[in-house]
Short mmCIF file of C-alpha atoms in Angstrom, two decimals:
data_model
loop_
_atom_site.label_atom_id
_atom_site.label_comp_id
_atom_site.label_asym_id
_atom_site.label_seq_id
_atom_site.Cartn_x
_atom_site.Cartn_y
_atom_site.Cartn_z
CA UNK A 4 -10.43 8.62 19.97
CA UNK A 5 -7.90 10.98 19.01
CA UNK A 6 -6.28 10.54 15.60
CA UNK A 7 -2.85 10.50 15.53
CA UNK A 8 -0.38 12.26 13.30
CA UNK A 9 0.05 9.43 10.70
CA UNK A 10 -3.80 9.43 10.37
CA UNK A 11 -4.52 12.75 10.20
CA UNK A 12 -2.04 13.54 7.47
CA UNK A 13 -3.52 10.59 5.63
CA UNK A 14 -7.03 12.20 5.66
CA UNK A 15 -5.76 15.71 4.96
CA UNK A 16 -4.17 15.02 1.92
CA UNK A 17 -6.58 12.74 0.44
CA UNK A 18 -10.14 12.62 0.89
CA UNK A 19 -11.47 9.14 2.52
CA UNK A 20 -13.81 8.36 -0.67
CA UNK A 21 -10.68 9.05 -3.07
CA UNK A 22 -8.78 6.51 -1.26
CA UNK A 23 -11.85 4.60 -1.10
CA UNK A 24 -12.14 5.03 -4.64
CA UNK A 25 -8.44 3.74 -5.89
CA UNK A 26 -9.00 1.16 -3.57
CA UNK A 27 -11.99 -0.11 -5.65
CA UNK A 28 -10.03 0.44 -9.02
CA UNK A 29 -7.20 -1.79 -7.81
CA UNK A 30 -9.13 -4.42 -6.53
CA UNK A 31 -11.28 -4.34 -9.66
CA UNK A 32 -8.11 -4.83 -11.73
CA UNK A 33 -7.43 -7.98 -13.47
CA UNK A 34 -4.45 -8.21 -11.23
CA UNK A 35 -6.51 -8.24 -8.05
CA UNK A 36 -9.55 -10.17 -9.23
CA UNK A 37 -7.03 -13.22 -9.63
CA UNK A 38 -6.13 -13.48 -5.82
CA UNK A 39 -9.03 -13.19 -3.37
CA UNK A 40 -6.59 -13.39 -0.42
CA UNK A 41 -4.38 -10.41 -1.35
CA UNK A 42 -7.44 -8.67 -1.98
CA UNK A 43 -9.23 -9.42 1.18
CA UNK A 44 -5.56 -8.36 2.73
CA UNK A 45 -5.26 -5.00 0.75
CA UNK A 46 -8.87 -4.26 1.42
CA UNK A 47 -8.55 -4.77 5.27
CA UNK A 48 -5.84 -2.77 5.77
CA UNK A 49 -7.01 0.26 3.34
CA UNK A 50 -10.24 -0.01 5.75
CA UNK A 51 -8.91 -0.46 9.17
CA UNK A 52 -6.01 2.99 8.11
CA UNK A 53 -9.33 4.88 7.13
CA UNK A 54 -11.58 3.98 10.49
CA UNK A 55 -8.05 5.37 12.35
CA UNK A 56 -7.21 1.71 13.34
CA UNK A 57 -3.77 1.96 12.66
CA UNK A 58 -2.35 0.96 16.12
CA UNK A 59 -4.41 -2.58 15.32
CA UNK A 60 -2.69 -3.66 12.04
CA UNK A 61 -0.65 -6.19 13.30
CA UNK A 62 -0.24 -10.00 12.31
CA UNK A 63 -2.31 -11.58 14.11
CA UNK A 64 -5.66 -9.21 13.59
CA UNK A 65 -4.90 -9.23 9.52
CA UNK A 66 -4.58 -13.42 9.62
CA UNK A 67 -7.51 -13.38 11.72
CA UNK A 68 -9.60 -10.53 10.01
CA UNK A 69 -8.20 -10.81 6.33
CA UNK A 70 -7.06 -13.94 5.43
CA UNK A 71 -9.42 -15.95 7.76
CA UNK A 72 -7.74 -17.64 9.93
CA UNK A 73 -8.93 -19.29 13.60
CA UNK A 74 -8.29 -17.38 16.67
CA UNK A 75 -6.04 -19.38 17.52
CA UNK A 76 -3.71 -18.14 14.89
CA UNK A 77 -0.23 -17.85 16.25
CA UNK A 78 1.95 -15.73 13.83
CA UNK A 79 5.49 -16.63 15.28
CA UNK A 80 5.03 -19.94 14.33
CA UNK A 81 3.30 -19.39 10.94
CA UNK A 82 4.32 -16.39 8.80
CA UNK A 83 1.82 -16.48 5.99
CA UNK A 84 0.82 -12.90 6.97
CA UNK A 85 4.62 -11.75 6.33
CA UNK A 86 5.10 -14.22 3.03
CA UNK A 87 1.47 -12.38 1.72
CA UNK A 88 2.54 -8.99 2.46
CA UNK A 89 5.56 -9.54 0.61
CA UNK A 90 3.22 -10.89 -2.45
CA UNK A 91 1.06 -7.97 -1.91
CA UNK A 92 4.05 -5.33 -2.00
CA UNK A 93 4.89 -7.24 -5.24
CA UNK A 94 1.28 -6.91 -6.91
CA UNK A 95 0.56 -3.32 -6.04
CA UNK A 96 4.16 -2.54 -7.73
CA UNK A 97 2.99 -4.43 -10.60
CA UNK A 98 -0.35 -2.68 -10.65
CA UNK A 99 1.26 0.68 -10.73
CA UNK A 100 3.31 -0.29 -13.50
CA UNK A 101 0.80 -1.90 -15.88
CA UNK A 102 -2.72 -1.08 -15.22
CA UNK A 103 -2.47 1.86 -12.65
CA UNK A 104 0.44 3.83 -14.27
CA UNK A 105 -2.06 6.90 -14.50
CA UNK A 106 -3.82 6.42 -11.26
CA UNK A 107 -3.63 9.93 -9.18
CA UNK A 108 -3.16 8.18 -5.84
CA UNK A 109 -0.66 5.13 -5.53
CA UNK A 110 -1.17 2.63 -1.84
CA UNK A 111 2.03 1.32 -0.70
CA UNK A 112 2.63 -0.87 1.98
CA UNK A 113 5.66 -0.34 2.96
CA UNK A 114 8.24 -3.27 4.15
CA UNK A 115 8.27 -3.32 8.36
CA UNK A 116 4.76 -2.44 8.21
CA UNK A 117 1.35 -3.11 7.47
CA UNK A 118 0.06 0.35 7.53
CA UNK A 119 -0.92 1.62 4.02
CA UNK A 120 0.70 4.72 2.51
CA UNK A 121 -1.01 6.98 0.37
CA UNK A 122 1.49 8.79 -2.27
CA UNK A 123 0.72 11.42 -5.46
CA UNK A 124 1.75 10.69 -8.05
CA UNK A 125 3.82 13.73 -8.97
CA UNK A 126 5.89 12.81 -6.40
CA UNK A 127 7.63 9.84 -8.01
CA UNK A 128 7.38 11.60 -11.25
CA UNK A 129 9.18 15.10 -10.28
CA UNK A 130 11.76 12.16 -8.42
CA UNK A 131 12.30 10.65 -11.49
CA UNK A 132 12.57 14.10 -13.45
CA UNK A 133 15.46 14.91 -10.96
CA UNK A 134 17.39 11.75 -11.09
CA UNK A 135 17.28 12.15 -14.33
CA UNK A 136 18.96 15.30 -14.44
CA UNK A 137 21.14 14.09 -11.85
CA UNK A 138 22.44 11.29 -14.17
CA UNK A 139 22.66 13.93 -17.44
CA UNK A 140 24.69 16.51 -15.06
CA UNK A 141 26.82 13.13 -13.97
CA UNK A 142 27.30 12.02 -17.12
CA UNK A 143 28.69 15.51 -18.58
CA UNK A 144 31.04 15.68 -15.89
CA UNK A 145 32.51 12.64 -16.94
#
């Protein structure tokens, strides 16, 4: 099956075992270890975004695959999928704030979707560098 764009700039910038690798480190994390269900839920997705199963991350195939729920799961009448991605969004912040501050690749999931980003961290840094001189130009025009 073809990849598609999303996928294949995934796997060009980042090798599959170094996002299989920060994967490990974050779920190893004393943040992770605590929650077996956002675990399971980060781990699924990271997995299913690597095998080029994109298209499939949906609601009902992450309540069903990740968090264990029957098949007959029906996620417009039940969000926990959408209140755990929220929690998840929250952790992996957290994570990259505390105990992953110096990891080389940061996994977002970013809100509308359940399909895992994978970001440098230079990026945010050389973002920050400019807002900061952003503000300093700003503030001496004041």
């Amino acid at each position: 099956m073809p990849q598609s764009l999303a996928e294949k700039s995934i796997l060009s910038k980042y090798s599959k075992k170094e996002i299989k690798e920060e994967l490990n480190q974050i779920l190893s994390s004393d943040l992770f270890s605590r929650s077996t269900v956002l675990s399971s839920f980060l781990k699924f997705i990271v997995e299913e975004t690597l095998n080029g199963n994109t298209d499939s991350l949906k609601e009902y195939t992450i309540a069903i695959n990740a968090l264990g729920k029957p098949s007959d799961f029906d996620p417009q009448s039940n969000a926990i999928v959408r209140i755990n991605a929220g929690r998840l969004r929250r952790l992996l912040i957290e994570y990259y704030r505390g105990p992953g501050i110096a990891d080389k690749i940061k996994i977002e999931v970013v809100k509308g979707t359940y399909v895992p980003v994978f970001r440098a961290d230079e990026i945010k840094r050389q973002n920050l560098d400019t807002e900061g001189q952003k503000r300093n130009f700003d503030d001496n025009r004041i």
